[in-house]
Coordinates of C-alpha atoms and ligand atoms in Angstrom, one line a residue:
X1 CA -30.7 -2.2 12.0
X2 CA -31.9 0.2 14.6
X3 CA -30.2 -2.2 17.1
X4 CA -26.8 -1.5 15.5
X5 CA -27.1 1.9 15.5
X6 CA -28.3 2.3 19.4
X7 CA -24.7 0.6 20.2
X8 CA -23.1 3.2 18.0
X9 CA -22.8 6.4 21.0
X10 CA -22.0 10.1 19.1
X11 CA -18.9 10.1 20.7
X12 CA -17.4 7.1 18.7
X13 CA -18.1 8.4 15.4
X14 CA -17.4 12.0 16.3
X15 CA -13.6 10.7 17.5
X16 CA -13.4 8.8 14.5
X17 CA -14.1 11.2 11.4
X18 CA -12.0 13.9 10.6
X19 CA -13.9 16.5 12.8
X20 CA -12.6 20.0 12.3
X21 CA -15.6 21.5 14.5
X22 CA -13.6 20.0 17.7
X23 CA -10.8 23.3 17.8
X24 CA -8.1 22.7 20.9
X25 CA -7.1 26.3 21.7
X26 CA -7.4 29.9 20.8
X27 CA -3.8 30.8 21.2
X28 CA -4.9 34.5 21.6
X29 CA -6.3 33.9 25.0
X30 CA -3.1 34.2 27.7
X31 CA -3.2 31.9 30.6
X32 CA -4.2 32.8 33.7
X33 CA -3.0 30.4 36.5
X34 CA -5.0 30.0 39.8
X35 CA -2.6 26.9 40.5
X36 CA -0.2 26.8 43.6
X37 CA 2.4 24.9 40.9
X38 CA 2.8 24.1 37.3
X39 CA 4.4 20.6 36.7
X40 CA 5.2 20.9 33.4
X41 CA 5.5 23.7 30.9
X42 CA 6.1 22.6 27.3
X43 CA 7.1 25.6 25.0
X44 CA 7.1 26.9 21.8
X45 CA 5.8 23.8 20.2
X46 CA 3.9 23.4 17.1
X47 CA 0.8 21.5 18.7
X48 CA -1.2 18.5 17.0
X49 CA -4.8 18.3 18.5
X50 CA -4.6 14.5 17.5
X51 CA -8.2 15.1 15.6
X52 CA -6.2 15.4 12.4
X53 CA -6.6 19.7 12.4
X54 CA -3.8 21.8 10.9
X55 CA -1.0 22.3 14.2
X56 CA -0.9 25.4 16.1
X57 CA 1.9 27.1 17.9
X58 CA 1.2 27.2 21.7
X59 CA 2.7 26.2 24.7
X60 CA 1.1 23.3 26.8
X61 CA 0.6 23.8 30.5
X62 CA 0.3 20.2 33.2
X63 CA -0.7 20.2 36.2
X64 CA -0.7 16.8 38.2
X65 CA -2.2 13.9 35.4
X66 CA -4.1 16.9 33.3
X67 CA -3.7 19.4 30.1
X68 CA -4.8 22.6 31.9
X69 CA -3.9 24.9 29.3
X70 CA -2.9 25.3 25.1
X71 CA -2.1 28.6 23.9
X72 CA 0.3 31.8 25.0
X73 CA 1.2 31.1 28.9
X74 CA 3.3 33.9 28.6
X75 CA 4.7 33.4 31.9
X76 CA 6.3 37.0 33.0
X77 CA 6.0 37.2 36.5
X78 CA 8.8 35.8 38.6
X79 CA 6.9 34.5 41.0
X80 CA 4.9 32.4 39.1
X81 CA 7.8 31.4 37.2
X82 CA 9.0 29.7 40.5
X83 CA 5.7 27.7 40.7
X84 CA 7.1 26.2 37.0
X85 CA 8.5 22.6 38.2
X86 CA 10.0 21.0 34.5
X87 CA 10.1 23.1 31.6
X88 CA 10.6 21.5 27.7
X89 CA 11.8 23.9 25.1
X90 CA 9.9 22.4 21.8
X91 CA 10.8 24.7 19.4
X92 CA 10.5 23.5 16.1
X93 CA 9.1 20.3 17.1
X94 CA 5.7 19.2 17.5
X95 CA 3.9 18.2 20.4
X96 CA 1.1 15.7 20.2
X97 CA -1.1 12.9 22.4
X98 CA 0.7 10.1 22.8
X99 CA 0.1 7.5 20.5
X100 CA -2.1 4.3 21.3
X101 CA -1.5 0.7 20.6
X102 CA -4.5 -0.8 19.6
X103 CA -3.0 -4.3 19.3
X104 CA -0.3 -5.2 21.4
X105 CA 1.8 -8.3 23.5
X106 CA 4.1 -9.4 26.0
X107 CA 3.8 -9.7 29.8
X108 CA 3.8 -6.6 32.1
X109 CA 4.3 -8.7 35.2
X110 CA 8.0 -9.6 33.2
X111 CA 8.8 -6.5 31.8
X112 CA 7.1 -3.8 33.2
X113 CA 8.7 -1.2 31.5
X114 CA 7.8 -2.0 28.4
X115 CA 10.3 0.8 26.8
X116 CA 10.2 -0.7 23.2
X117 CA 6.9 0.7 23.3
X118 CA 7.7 3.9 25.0
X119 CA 10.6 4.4 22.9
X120 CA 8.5 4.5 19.6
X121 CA 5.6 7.2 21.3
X122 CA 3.1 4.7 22.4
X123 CA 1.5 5.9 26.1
X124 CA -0.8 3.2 26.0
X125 CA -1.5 -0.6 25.0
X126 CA -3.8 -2.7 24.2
X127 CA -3.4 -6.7 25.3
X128 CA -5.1 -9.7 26.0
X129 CA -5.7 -10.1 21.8
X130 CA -5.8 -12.8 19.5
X131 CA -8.3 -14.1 22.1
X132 CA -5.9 -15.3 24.4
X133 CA -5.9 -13.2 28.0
X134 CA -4.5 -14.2 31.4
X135 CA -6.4 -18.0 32.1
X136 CA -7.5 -16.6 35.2
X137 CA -11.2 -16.5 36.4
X138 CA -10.7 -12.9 38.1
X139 CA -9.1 -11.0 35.6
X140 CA -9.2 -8.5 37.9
X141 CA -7.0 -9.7 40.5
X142 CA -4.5 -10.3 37.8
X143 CA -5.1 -6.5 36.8
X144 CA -4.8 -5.3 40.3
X145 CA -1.3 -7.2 40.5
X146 CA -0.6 -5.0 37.1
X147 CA -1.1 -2.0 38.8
X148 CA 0.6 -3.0 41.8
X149 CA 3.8 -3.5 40.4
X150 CA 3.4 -0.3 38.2
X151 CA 3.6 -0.2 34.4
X152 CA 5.3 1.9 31.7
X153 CA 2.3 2.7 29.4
X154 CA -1.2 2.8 30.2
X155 CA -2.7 -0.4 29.7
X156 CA -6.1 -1.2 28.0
X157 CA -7.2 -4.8 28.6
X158 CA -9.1 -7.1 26.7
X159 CA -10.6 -10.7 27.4
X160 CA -10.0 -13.1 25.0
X161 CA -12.8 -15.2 23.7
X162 CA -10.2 -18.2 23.5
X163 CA -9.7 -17.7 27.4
X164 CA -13.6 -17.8 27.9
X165 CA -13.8 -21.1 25.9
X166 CA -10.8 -22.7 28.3
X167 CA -12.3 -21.0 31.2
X168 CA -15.9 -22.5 30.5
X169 CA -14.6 -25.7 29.9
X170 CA -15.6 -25.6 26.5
X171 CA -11.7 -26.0 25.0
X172 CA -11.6 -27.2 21.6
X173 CA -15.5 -28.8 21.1
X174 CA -17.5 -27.1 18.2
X175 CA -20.8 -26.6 19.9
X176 CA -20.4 -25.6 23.8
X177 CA -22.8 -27.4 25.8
X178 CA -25.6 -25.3 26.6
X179 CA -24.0 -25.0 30.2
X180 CA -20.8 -24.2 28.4
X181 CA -21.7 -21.7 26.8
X182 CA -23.4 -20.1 29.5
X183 CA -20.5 -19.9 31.6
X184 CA -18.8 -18.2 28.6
X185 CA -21.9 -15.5 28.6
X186 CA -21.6 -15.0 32.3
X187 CA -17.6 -14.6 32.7
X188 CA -17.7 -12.3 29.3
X189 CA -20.6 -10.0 30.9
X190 CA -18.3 -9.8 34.5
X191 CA -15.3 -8.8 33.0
X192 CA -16.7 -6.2 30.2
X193 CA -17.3 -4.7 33.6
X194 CA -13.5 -3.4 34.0
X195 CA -11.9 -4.4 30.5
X196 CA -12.1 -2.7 26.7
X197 CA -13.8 -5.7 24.8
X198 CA -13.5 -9.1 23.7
X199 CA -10.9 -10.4 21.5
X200 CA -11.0 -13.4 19.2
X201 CA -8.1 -15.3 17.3
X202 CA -10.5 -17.4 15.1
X203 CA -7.0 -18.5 13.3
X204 CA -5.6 -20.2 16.7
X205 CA -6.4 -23.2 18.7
X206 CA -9.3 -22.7 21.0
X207 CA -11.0 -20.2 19.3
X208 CA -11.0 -21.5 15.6
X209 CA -13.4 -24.2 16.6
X210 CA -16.4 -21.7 17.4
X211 CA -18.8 -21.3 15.0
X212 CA -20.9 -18.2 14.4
X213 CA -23.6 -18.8 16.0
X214 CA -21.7 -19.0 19.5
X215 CA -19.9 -15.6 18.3
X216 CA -23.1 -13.8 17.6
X217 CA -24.2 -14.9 21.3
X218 CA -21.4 -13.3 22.7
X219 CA -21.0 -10.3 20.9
X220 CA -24.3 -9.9 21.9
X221 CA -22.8 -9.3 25.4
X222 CA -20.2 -7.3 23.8
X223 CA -22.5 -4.9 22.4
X224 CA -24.7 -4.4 25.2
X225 CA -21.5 -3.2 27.3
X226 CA -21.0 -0.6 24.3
X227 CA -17.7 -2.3 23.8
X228 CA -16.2 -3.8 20.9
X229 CA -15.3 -7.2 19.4
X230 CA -11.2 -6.9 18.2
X231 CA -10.7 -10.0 15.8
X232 CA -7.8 -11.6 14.5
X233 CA -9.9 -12.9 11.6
X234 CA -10.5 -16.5 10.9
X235 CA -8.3 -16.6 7.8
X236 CA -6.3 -13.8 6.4
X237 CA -6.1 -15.2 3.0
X238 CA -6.6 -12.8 0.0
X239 CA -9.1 -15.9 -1.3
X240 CA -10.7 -16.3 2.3
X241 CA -11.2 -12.9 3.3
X242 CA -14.8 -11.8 1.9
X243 CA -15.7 -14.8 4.0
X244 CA -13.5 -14.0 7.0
X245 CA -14.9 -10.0 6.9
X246 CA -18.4 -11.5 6.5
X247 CA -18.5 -13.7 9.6
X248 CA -17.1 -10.0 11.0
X249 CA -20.1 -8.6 10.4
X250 CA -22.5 -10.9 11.3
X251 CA -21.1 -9.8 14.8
X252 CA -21.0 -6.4 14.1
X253 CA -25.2 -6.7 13.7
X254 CA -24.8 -7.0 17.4
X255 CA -21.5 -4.8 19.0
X256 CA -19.1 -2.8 17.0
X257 CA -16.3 -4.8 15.6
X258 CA -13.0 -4.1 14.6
X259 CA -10.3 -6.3 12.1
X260 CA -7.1 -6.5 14.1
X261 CA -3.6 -6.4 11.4
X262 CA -6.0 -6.1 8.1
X263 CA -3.9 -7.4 5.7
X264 CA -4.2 -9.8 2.6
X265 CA -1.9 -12.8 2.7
X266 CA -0.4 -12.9 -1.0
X267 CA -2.8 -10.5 -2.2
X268 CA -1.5 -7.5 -4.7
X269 CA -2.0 -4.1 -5.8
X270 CA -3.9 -0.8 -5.0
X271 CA -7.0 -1.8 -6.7
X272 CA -7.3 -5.4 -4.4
X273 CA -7.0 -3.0 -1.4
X274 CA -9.9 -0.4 -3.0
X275 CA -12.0 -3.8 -2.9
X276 CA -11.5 -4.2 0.9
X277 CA -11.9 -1.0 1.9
X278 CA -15.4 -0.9 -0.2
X279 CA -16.2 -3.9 2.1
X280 CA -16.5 -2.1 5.3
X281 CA -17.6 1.3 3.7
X282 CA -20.7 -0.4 2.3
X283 CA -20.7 -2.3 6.1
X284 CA -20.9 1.3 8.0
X285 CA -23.0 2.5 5.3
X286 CA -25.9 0.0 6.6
X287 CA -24.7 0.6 10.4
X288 CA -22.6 -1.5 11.2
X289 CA -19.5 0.4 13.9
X290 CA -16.1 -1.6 11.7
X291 CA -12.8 0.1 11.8
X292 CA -9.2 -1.8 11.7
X293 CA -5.7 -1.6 12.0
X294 CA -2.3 -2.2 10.3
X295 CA 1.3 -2.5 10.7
X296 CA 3.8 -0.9 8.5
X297 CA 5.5 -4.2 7.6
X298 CA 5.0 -7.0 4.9
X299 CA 6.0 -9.7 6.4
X300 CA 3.4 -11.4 9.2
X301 CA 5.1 -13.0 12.5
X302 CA 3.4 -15.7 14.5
X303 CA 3.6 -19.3 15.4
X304 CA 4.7 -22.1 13.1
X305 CA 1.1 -23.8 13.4
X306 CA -0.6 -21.0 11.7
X307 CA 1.0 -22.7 8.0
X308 CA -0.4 -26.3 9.8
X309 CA -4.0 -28.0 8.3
X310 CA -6.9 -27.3 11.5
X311 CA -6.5 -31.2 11.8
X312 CA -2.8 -30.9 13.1
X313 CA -2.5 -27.8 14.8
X314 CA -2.3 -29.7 19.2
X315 CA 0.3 -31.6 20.1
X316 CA -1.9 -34.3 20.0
X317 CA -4.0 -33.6 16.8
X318 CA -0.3 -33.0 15.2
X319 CA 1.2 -36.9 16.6
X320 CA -2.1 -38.3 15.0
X321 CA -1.6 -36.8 11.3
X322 CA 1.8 -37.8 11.5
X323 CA 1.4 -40.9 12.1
X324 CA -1.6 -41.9 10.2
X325 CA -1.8 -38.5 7.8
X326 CA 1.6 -38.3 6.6
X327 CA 1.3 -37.9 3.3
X328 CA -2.1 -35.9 3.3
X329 CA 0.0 -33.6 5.9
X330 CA 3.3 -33.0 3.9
X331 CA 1.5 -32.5 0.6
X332 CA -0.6 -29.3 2.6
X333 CA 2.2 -28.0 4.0
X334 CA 3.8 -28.0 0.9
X335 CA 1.1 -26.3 -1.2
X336 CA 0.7 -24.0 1.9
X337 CA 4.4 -22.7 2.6
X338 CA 4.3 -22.3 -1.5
X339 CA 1.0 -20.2 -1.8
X340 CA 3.0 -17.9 0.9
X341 CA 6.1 -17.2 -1.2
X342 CA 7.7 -20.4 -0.4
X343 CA 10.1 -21.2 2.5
X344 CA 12.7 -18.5 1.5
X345 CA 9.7 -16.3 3.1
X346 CA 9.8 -17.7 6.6
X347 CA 12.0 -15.9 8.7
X348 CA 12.1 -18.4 11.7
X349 CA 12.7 -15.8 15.4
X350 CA 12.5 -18.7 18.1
X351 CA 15.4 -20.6 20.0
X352 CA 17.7 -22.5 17.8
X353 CA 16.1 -21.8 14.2
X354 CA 16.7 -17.9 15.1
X355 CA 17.6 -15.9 12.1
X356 CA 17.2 -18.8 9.7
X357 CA 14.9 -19.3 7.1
X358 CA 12.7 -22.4 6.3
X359 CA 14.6 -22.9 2.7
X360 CA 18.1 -23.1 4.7
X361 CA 16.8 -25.3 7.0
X362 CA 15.9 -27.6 4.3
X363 CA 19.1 -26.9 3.2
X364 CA 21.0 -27.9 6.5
X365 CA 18.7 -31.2 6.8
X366 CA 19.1 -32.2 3.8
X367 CA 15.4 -33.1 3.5
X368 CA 12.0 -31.1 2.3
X369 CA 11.0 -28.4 3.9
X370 CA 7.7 -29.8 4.8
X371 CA 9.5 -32.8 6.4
X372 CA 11.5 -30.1 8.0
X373 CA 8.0 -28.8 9.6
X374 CA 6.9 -32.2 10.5
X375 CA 10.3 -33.8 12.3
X376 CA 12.7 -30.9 13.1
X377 CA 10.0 -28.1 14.2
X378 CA 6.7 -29.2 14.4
X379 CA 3.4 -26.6 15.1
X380 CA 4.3 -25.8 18.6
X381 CA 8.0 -25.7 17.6
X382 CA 9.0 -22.3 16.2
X383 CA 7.5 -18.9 15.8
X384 CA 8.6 -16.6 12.4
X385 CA 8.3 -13.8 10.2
X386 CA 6.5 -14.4 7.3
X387 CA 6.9 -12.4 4.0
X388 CA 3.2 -12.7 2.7
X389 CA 2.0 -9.3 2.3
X390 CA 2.3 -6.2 -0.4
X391 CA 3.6 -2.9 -0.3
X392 CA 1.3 -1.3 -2.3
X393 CA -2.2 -3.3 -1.2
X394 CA -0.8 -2.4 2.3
X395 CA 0.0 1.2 2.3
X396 CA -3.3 1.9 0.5
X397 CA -5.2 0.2 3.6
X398 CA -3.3 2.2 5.7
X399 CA -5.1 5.4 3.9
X400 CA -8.0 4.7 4.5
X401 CA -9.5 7.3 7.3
X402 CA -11.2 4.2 9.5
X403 CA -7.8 2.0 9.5
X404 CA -5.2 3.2 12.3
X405 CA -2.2 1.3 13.3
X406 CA -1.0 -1.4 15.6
X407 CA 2.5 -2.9 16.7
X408 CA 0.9 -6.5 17.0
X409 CA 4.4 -6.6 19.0
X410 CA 6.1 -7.0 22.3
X411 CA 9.6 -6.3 23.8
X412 CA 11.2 -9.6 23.2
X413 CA 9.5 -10.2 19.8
X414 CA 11.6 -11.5 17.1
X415 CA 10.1 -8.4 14.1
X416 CA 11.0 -5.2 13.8
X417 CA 7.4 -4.4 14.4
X418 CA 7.6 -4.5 17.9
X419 CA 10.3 -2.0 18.5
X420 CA 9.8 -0.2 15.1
X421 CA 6.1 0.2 13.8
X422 CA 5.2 3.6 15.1
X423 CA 8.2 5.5 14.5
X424 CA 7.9 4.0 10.5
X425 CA 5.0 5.6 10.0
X426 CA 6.4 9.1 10.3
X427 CA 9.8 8.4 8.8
X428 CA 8.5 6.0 6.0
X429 CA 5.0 7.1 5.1
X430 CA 4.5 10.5 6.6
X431 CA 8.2 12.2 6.1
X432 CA 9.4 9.5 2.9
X433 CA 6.4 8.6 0.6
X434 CA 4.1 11.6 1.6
X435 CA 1.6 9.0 1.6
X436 CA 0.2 10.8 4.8
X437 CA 0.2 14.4 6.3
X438 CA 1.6 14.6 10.0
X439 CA -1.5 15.1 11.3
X440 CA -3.4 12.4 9.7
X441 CA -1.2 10.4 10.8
X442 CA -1.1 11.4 14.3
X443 CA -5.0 11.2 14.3
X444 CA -4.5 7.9 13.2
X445 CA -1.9 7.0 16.4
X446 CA -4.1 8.8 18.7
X447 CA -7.8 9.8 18.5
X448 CA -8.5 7.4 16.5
X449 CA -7.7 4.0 18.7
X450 CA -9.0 6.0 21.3
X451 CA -12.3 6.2 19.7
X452 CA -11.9 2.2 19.0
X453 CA -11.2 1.5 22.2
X454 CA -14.0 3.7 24.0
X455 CA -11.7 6.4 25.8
X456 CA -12.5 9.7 25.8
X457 CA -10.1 11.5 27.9
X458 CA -6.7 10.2 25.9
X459 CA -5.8 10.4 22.4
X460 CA -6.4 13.8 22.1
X461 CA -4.7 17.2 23.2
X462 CA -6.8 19.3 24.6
X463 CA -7.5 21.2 27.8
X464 CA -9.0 18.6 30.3
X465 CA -7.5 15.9 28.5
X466 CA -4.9 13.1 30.4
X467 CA -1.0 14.2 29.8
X468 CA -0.2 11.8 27.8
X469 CA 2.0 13.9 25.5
X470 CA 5.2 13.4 22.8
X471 CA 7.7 15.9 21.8
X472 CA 9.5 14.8 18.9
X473 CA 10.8 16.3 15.5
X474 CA 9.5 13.9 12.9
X475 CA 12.6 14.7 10.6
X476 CA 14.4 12.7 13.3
X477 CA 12.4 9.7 13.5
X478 CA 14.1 6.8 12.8
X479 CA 12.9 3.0 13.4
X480 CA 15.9 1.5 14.1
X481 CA 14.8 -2.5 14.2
X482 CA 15.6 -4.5 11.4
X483 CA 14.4 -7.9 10.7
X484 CA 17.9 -9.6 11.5
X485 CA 18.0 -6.7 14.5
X486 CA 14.5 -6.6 15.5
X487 CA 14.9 -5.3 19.2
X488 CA 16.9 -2.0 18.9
X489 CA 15.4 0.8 20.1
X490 CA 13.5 3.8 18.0
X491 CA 15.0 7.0 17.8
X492 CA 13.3 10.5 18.0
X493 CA 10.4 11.1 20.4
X494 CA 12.5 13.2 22.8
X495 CA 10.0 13.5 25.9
X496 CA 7.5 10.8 26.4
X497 CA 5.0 11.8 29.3
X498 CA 2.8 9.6 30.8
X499 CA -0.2 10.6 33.0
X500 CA 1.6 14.4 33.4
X501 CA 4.9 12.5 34.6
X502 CA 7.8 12.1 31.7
X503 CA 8.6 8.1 31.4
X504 CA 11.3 8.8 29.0
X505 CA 13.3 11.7 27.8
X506 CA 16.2 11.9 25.5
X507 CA 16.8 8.5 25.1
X508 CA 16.8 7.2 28.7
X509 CA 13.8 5.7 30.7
X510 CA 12.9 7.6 34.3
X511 CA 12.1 5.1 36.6
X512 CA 8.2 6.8 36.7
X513 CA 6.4 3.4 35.6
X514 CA 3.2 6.4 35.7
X515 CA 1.0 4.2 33.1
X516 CA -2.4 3.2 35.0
X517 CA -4.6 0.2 34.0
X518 CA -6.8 2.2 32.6
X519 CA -11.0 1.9 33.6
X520 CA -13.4 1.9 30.1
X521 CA -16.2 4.7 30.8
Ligands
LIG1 ZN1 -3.2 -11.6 15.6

C-alpha cells in the first residue's frame, strides 16, 4: 500500500475534498494596483471559488493570462480608471472558473474553435480518450501543429493505450511480445513527459484484447509520472461492472485511476448506485487515488460494434462470423440489442440511418433487426444513441463528491451531450431538481477535474490563478440540443474568458482562439 499512497501528492486530495480551509478573498481588503493597465475588470459579481465555498460578492481584476485580484477594486481615481481596458458588469450573476472537460472528442486541426464547448462554459478539454490518440509516434509534433493553428479551449492531452498497442506493433494479439510490449513502455514513458495520462477503451478494438497483466505494466509507468489512468471500462454492464471496476483497481495499486462516463447499462434505482459508489469508497479507503465522471444523459452514444460479440467486432473478424457464424451471430445480437431496451432504444446519428431507430429500420427492411445489423449496417457501419441508462441510478452517481462531469462529446456529434451536457447540469439538476447547490456543482465543473487531471493553476478562482472565467446567470441556462437537434448551441454563459482574453461573449465567438495546449506540472 505504501506505494499507492506515495503517488497520491497532497495537492490531489486537497483539490478534491470539499476544503473550506482554501478562502479566495477577503473582500474587505481594497485593491491597490501597481499595474501600468488592467485588462479586464469584472464587477459586482457574486464570485464562486470553484472549491465548492459559499459565493462572495467581489469584483475580479485580470491582468494579461492572470486573476490578480478578488474583492472591492473600488476603482475611484480617474486615472486609473483609464488604465481599465474591458469592463463586465456581473451584477446578479455569478462569476466562476471555467468549467473543465474531463472527457472530450473531435479534431482541433478541423474545428479549431470548438464553440459547442465554449458555448456550454467549458475553457478546457480533455482528448485522446477511449484509448485512441493521434497514431503518430511524436505526439508532440502533432501538439505543436495544435498550437500552431490556435485553439478555442485549452487542451489537455492524453495518450491512448490503444494507440501504444498500434504504435508497438502489438494491434490486436493478446500477449505483446516481450519486444512489443517494451515499445509500448518506452513510447508511454516519452509522452507522459508533455501529456495528462493514459487512456484506455478496453470496450474497443485494440485495446479490448490486453489483459491485465499488460495494464498493470503500464500503469506502472503511469504512476511513476504522477499521472493518471482515464478508462473507458471494459464492459459497462450493470452484471459486468464489479469485474470491470476490479480490473480498475488492480491498476490503481500502481497510478491513480479514474472511470470515464460511470454508468450502469440497464441497471436501476438509487440503491444499485449506493452499491457503486461503496465500491470506490471502500477502494480510496485502502489507498487507492479513484474518482470518475458522468454525463447528464441516459442514453450512451458510440459505434454500432459496441452491441457486436468480441469475435466480430474488424472488418475482417465481422466477414468471418458472417459467413461461418451466422446463426451464433444473429442470436447475440438479438439477446444483446434486447438486454438494452430493444432496438426502439438505438437512436442511429450516422450518414443515411440519421434520426432513425434500429426498430424502424427493421421496419423499412422488412427483415430482423439483427439481420438489419449484419447486411444493412454492419460493426463499422453506423454510430448511435443508445437509451440504456436510469435516471435515478444516474443522478445519484452524479452526487457523489468524487464523480464530476464530462461531455464525452464533440462538435459534430450526433447527442445532445456534446453541445448540451454542461449547461444541464445547472438548469436540470442544480436550478430544477435541487439535486445540487451551485457551488457543488461548480466544484464539480472546475476544481475538481482539475485535481483529476493534475493542474493546479485552473479550475479554481483565486488570485494567481489562469483567467479562465464564466459569467453567467444560472436562471438562464438553458441546454438547447435535443436528441433529434443535437448540435444547437447552449444558452446563458454570457462572457467566456479564456487565458484573461474573452473567446465568447453574448452569444457570439471573438476570433481569440486564446486556449493553450496546456503543459502537466
Ligand atoms: Zn468512452
Amino acid at each position: 500500500m505504501h506505494l499507492i499512497r506515495r503517488n497520491l501528492s497532497a495537492a490531489f486530495w486537497r483539490l478534491l475534498v470539499l476544503s473550506p480551509a482554501l478562502s479566495s478573498c477577503d473582500p474587505a481588503e481594497p485593491f491597490l494596483p501597481d499595474y501600468e493597465s488592467i485588462d479586464i475588470l469584472i464587477e459586482n459579481g457574486t464570485v464562486f471559488d470553484g472549491l465548492g465555498n459559499e459565493p462572495v460578492s467581489a469584483d475580479v481584476v485580470i491582468v494579461d493570462d492572470t486573476i490578480v485580484f478578488i474583492g472591492d477594486a473600488a476603482f475611484t481615481d480617474q486615472e486609473l480608471e483609464e488604465r481599465i481596458a474591458t469592463r463586465i458588469d456581473a451584477g446578479g450573476k455569478s462569476v466562476t472558473p471555467g468549467f473543465i472537460d474531463l472527457h472530450s472528442h473531435g479534431d482541433p486541426l478541423e474545428t479549431p474553435e470548438f464553440e459547442n464547448f465554449l458555448a456550454m462554459g467549458v475553457t478546457t478539454i480533455s482528448l485522446g480518450q477511449d484509448g485512441s490518440s493521434p497514431e503518430t509516434v511524436e505526439l508532440r509534433d502533432w501538439l505543436d501543429a495544435v498550437a500552431q493553428r490556435g485553439i478555442g479551449p485549452n487542451l489537455a492531452m492524453f495518450v491512448g493505450h490503444g494507440t501504444l498497442r498500434t504504435l508497438s506493433g502489438t494491434g490486436l494479439t493478446p500477449d505483446p511480445a516481450p519486444e512489443e510490449l517494451g515499445r509500448m513502455l518506452a513510447l508511454l514513458d516519452e509522452t507522459l513527459d508533455y501529456t495528462f495520462g493514459m487512456s484506455t477503451g478496453l470496450e474497443y478494438n485494440p485495446g479490448l484484447n490486453a489483459k491485465s497483466a499488460e495494464l498493470r505494466a503500464l500503469a506502472e509507468v503511469v504512476g511513476d509520472h504522477g499521472r493518471v489512468v482515464m478508462s473507458h471500462m471494459r464492459n459497462e454492464d450493470d452484471d459486468q461492472l464489479e469485474t470491470s471496476i476490479a480490473e480498475l483497481l488492480e491498476q490503481g495499486e500502481h497510478a491513480r485511476v479514474h472511470i470515464s462516463h460511470l454508468k450502469s447499462v440497464f441497471g436501476k434505482g438509487a440503491v444499485r448506485a449506493n452499491e457503486i459508489l461503496a465500491i470506490l469508497d471502500d477502494a480510496r479507503n485502502s489507498g487507492i487515488g479513484i474518482t470518475a465522471d458522468v454525463y447528464p444523459y441516459i442514453a450512451s452514444y458510440t459505434g454500432i460494434g459496441i452491441v457486436f460479440p468480441v469475435w466480430a467486432k474488424t472488418a475482417e473478424q465481422f466477414a468471418t462470423a458472417r459467413r461461418e457464424r451466422r446463426e451464433e451471430l444473429e442470436a447475440y445480437l438479438r439477446q444483446r440489442v434486447e438486454k438494452r431496451n430493444g432496438p426502439e432504444a438505438t437512436l442511429l446519428g450516422t450518414g443515411p440511418f440519421t434520426g432513425k431507430t434500429l426498430a424502424e429500420l427493421a421496419f423499412e427492411h422488412e427483415m430482423p433487426f439483427e439481420d438489419v445489423l449484419i447486411d444493412v449496417i454492419g460493426p463499422q457501419g453506423a454510430s448511435g444513441a443508445y437509451f440504456v441508462m436510469n435516471d435515478e441510478l444516474q443522478t445519484r452517481l452524479l452526487q457523489s463528491p468524487y464523480v464530476g462531469v464530462c461531455s464525452d462529446g464533440s462538435p459534430t456529434g450526433f447527442h445532445p451531450r456534446g453541445h448540451g451536457t454542461f449547461a444541464r447540469i445547472i438548469e436540470e439538476y442544480v436550478v430544477g431538481q435541487h439535486v445540487l447547490s451551485l457551488q457543488e456543482a461548480v466544484r464539480k465543473m472546475t476544481s475538481f477535474p482539475a485535481g483529476v487531471l493534475g493542474i493546479d493553476d485552473r479550475g479554481t478562482l483565486l488570485e494567481g490563478t489562469k483567467a479562465d472565467v464564466i459569467v453567467f446567470d444560472a436562471a438562464n441556462v438553458r441546454a438547447l440540443a435535443t436528441y433529434p437537434e443535437p448540435l444547437q448551441l447552449a444558452e446563458g454563459f454570457e462572457v467566456v474568458i479564456v487565458n484573461g482574453e474573452i473567446a465568447r461573449q453574448d452569444g457570439r465567438l471573438t476570433d481569440a482562439l486564446a486556449g493553450r495546449v496546456l503543459a502537466p506540472n
